[in-house]
CSV table of C-alpha atoms in Angstrom, one decimal:
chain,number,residue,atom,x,y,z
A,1,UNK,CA,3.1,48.4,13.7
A,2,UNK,CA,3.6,45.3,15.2
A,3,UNK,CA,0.1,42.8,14.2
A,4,UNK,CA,2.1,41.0,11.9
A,5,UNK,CA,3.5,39.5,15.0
A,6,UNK,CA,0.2,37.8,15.2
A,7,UNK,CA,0.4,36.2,12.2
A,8,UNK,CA,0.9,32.0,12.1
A,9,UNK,CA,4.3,32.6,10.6
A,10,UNK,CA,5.7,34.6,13.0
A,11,UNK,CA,4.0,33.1,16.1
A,12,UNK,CA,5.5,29.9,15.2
A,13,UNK,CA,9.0,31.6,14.8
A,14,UNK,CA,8.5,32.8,18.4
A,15,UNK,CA,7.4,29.3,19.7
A,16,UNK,CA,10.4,27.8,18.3
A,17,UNK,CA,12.5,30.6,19.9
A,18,UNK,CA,11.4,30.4,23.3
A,19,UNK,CA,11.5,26.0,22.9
A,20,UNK,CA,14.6,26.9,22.0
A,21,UNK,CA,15.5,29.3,24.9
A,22,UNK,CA,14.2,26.8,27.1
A,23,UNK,CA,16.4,24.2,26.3
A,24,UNK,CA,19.8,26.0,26.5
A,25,UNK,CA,18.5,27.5,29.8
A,26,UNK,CA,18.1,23.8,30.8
A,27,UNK,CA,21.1,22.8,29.7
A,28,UNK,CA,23.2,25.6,31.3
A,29,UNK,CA,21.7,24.7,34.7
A,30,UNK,CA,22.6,21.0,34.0
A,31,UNK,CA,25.9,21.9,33.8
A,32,UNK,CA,25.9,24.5,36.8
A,33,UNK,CA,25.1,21.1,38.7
A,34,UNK,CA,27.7,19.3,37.6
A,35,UNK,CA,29.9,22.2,38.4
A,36,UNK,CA,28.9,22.4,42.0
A,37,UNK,CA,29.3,18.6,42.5
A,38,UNK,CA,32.8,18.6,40.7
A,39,UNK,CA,33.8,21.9,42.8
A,40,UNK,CA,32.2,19.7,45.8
A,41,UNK,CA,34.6,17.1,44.8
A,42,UNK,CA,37.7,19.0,44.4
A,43,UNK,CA,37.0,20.6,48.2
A,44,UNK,CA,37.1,17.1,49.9
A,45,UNK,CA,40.0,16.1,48.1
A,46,UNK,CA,41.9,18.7,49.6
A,47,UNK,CA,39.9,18.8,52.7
A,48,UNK,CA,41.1,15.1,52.7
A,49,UNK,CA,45.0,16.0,52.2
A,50,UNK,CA,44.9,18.5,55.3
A,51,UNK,CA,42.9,16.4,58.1
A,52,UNK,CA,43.8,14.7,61.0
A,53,UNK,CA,43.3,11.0,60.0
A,54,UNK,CA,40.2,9.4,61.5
A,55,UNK,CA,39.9,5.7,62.5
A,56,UNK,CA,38.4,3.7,59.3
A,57,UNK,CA,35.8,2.8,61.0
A,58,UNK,CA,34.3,6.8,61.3
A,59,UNK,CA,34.7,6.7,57.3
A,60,UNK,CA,33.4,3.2,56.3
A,61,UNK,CA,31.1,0.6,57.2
A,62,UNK,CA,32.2,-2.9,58.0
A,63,UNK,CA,31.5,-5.5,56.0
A,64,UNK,CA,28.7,-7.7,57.1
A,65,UNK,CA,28.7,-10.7,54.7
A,66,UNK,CA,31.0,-13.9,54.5
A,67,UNK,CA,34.1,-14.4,52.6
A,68,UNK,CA,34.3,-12.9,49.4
A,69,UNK,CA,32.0,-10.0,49.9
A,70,UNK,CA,32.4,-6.8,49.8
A,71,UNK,CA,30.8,-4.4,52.5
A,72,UNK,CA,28.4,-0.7,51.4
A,73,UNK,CA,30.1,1.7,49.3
A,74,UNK,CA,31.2,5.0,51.5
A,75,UNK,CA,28.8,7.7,51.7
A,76,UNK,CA,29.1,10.5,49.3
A,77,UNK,CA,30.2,12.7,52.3
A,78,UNK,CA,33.6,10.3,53.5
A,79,UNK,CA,35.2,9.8,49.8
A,80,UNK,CA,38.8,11.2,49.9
A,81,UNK,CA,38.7,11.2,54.1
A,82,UNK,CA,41.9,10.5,55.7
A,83,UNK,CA,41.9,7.5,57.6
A,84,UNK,CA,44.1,5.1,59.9
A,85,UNK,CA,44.1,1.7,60.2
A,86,UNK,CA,46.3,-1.1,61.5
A,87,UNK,CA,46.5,-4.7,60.2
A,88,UNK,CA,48.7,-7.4,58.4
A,89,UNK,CA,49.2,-7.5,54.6
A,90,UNK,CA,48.4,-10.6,52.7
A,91,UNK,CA,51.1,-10.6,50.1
A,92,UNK,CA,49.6,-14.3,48.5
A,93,UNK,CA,46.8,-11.8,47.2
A,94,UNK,CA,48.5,-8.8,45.9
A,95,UNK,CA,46.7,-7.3,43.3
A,96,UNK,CA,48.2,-5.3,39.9
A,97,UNK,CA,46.0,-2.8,38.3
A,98,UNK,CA,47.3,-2.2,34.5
A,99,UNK,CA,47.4,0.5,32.6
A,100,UNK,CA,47.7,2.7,34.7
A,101,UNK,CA,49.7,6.1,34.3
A,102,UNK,CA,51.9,8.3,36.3
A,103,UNK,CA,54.6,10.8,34.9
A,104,UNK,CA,53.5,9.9,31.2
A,105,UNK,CA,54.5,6.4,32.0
A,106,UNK,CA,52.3,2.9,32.1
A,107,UNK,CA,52.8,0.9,34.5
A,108,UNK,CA,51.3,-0.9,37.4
A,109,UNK,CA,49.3,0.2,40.6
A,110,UNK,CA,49.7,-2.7,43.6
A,111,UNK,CA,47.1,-3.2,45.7
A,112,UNK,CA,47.4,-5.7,49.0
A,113,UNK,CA,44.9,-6.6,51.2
A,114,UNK,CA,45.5,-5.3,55.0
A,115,UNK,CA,43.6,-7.8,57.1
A,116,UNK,CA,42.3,-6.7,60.3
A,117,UNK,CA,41.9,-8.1,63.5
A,118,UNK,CA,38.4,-9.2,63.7
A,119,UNK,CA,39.4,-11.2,60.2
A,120,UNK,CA,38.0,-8.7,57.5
A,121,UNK,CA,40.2,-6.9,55.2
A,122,UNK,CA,40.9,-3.7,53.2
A,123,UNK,CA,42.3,-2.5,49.9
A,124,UNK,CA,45.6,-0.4,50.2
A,125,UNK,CA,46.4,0.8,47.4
A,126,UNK,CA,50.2,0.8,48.2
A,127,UNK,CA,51.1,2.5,44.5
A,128,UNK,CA,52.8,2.7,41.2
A,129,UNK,CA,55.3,1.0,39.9
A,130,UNK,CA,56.8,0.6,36.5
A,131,UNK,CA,56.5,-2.6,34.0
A,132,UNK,CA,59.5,-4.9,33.7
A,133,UNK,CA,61.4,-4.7,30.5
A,134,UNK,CA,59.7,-6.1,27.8
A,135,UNK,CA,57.0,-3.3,27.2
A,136,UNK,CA,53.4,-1.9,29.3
A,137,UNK,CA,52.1,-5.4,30.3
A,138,UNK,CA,55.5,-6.9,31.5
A,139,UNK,CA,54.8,-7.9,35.1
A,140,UNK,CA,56.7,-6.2,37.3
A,141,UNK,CA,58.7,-7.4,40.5
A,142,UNK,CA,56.8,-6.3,43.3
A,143,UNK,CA,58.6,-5.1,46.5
A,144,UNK,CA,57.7,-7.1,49.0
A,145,UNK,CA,55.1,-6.0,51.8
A,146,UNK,CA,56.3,-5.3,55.9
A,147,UNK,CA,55.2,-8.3,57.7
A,148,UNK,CA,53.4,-8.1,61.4
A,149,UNK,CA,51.4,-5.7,62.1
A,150,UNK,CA,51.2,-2.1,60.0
A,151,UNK,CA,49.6,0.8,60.3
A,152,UNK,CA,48.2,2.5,57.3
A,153,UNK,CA,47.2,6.2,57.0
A,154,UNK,CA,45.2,6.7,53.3
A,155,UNK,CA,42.4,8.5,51.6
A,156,UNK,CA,39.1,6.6,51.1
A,157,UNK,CA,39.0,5.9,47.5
A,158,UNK,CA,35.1,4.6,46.0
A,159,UNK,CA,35.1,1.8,43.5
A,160,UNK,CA,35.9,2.1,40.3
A,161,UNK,CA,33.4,0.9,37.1
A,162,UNK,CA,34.6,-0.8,34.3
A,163,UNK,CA,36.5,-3.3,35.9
A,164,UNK,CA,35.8,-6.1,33.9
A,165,UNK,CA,37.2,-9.9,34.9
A,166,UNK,CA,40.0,-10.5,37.1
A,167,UNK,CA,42.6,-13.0,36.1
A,168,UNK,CA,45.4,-14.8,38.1
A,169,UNK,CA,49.0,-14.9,36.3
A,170,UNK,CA,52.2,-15.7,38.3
A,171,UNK,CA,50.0,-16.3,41.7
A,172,UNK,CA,49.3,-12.6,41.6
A,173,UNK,CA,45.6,-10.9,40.9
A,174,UNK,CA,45.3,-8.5,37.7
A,175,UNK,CA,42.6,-6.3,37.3
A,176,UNK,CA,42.3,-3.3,34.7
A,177,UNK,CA,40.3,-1.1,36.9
A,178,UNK,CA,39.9,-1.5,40.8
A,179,UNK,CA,36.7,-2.7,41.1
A,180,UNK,CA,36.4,-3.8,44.9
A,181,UNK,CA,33.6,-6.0,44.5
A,182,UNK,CA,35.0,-7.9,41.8
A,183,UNK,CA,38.1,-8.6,43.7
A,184,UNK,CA,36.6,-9.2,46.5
A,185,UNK,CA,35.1,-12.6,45.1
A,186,UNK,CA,38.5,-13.8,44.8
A,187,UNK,CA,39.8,-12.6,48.6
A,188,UNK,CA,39.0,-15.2,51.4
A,189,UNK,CA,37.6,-12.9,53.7
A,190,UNK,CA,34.9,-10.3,53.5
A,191,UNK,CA,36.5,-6.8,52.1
A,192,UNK,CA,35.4,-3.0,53.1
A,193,UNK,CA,33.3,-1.3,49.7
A,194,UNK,CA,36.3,0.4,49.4
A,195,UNK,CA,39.8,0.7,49.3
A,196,UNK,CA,42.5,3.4,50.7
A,197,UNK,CA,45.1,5.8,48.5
A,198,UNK,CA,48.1,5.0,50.8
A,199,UNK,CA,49.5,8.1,52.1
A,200,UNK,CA,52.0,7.2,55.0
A,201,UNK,CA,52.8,3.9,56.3
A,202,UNK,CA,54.6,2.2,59.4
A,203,UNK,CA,56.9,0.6,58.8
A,204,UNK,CA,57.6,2.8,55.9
A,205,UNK,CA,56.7,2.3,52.2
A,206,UNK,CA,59.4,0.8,49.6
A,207,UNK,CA,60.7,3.7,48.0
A,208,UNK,CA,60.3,1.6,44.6
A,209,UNK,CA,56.6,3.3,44.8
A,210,UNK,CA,55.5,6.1,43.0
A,211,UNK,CA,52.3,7.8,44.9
A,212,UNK,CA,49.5,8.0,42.8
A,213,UNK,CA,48.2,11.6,42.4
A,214,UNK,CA,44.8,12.3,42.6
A,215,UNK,CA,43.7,14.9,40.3
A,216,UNK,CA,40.8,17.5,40.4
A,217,UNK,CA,38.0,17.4,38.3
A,218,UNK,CA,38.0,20.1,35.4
A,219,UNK,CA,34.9,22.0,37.2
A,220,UNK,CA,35.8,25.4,35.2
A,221,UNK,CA,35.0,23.5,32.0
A,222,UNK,CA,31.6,23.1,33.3
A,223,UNK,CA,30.8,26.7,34.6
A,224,UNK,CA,32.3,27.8,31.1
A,225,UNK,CA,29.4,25.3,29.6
A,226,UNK,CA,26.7,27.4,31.7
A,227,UNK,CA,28.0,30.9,30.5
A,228,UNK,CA,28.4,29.4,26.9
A,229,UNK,CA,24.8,27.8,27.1
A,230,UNK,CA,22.3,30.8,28.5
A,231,UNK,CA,24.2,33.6,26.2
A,232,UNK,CA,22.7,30.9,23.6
A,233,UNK,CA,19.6,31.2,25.3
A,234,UNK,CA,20.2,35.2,25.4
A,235,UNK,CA,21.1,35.6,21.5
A,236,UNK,CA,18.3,33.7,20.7
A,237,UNK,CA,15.8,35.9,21.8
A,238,UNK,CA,17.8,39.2,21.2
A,239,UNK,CA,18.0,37.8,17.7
A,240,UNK,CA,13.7,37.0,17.2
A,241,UNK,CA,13.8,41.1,18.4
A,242,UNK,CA,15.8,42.3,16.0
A,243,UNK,CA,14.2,40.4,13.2
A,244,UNK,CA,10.9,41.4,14.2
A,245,UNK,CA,12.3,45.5,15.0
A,246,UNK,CA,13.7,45.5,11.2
A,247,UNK,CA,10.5,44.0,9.8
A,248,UNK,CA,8.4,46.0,11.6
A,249,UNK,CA,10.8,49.2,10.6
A,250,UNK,CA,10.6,47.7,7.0
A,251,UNK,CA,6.7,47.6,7.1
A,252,UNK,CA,6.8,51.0,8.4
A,253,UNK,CA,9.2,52.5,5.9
A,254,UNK,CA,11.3,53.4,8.4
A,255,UNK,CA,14.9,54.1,7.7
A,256,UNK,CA,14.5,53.1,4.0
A,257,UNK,CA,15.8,55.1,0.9
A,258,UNK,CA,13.2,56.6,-1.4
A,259,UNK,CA,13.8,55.6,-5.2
A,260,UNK,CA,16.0,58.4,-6.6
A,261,UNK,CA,14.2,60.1,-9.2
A,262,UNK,CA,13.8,59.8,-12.6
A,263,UNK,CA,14.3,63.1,-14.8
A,264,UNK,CA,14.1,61.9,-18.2
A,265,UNK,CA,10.5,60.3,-17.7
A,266,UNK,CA,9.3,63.4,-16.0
A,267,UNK,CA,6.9,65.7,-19.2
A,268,UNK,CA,9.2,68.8,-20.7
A,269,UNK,CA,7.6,71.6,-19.6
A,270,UNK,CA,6.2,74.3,-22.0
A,271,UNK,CA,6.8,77.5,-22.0
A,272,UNK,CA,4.0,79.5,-21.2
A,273,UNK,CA,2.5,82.2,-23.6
C-alpha cells in the first residue's frame, strides 16, 4: 500500500522534510539558549538590586596597566553585583553620554571618574539629566560633584560596543555609548573594565539626577521563538504523513466515490418470448 514511498519522488520529499525538521529543531534550541542566558541575566539583575554591596574589589579586577588603560572586563558571573567603593571624583573629566533616554525624554547620562586611593580610577555613572534648551544635543549644566572623599554604592555595569570616538567640547568628554576602554585613553590614570550604575551615594546625589533604569531582557520572546519553531518542525512531518496517508488511501481506492451510473448507455432490454 505504501511502496510508492520508495519511489525517487517521494524519497526525496521525505529528505527535504526531515532537512527541514532538522533545521527548525536547531533553531528552536538556539533560541531556548538564548532564553536561558537572558532569564540568567534578568536573575542577577535583581539578585543585584537585593544584595548586600560587596567591596569592588570582590566584583572587579584592578587595573594593571599605566595611565590610560583600562583593566579585564568583569566575569560573566559579577555583572549587575552591588558594590561599594570610596574615592574622590575628578570633575575636570566628567563625561556626557548622548542620546540617551529616560521617561520618553533624550538627554544626557554623566559619568565622573571616582579615583581611588592607590591612584586608579572608576566609572560612576552618576545619571540622567535632561538637555539645555535648545533641543537633544544642547549641553547640559552639570551639577557639580561632592568633593573629598565619597563613597559610592552601584551595580557593575560591562562595556558597552558601539562607542565610536570620543570628543572634547566645553572641557567636558562626550561619548555616544560608554565604551570604557575608549575613555579610558583620554583619563590620566589607569580605569577598572568597567564602570558602576550609581545607586546610593555619600554625600548624597544632586537631586537634578534621574536614575537610570535598567531593564530586563525580553526572554519570553525567545521561549515563544522555541514553541513557534519545533511546532514548525512538528507540522512538517505531520504534514509528509498526511500527504503520503491520502495518497496511499487514493492508490487504494479508499474513501473514493464510484462514478454514478449511466442508464441511458446501458442496452434496452428485450422482452423475452
Amino acid at each position: 500500500m505504501y511502496r510508492f514511498l520508495l519511489s525517487p519522488r517521494w524519497l526525496g520529499a521525505l529528505a527535504l522534510t526531515l532537512v527541514a525538521a532538522a533545521v527548525m529543531v536547531f533553531l528552536g534550541n538556539w533560541q531556548l539558549d538564548r532564553y536561558r542566558g537572558r532569564t540568567e541575566v534578568n536573575e542577577r539583575i535583581d539578585a543585584g538590586q537585593r544584595m548586600a554591596p560587596v567591596p569592588l574589589a570582590d566584583a572587579l579586577r584592578a587595573p594593571a596597566g599605566g595611565a590610560g588603560t583600562a583593566g579585564p572586563a568583569p566575569a560573566e558571573d559579577k555583572v549587575w553585583t552591588r558594590v561599594t567603593v570610596t574615592g574622590r571624583y575628578d570633575p575636570t573629566n566628567t563625561v556626557l553620554v548622548r542620546g540617551r533616554t529616560v521617561d520618553s525624554r533624550v538627554g544626557f547620562e554623566v559619568l565622573t571618574p571616582l579615583v581611588l586611593a592607590d591612584g586608579t580610577a572608576v566609572l560612576v555613572d552618576r545619571g540622567w539629566i535632561p538637555p539645555a534648551p535648545g533641543g537633544a544635543t544642547a549641553q547640559p549644566s552639570v551639577p557639580a560633584a561632592p568633593t573629598g572623599d565619597v563613597t559610592v554604592v552601584g551595580r557593575v555595569h560591562e562595556t558597552e560596543s558601539g562607542a565610536g570616538a570620543v570628543a572634547r567640547r566645553d572641557g567636558l568628554l562626550e561619548i555616544r555609548r560608554i565604551g570604557v576602554s575608549r575613555l579610558a585613553g583620554e583619563l590620566p590614570y589607569p580605569v577598572y573594565g568597567a564602570y558602576l550604575l550609581l545607586d546610593e551615594q555619600t554625600p548624597a546625589a544632586d537631586p537634578a539626577f534621574k536614575a537610570v533604569p535598567v531593564g530586563h531582557a525580553n526572554n519570553w520572546q525567545n521561549f515563544g521563538y522555541v514553541v513557534q519553531w519545533w511546532l514548525f518542525a512538528v507540522m512538517a512531518l505531520f504534514g509528509y504523513g498526511w500527504v503520503a496517508r491520502r495518497e496511499a488511501r487514493r492508490a487504494a481506492g479508499i474513501g473514493t466515490t464510484p462514478a454514478p451510473l449511466d442508464r441511458a448507455a446501458e442496452p434496452t432490454p428485450t422482452a423475452s418470448a
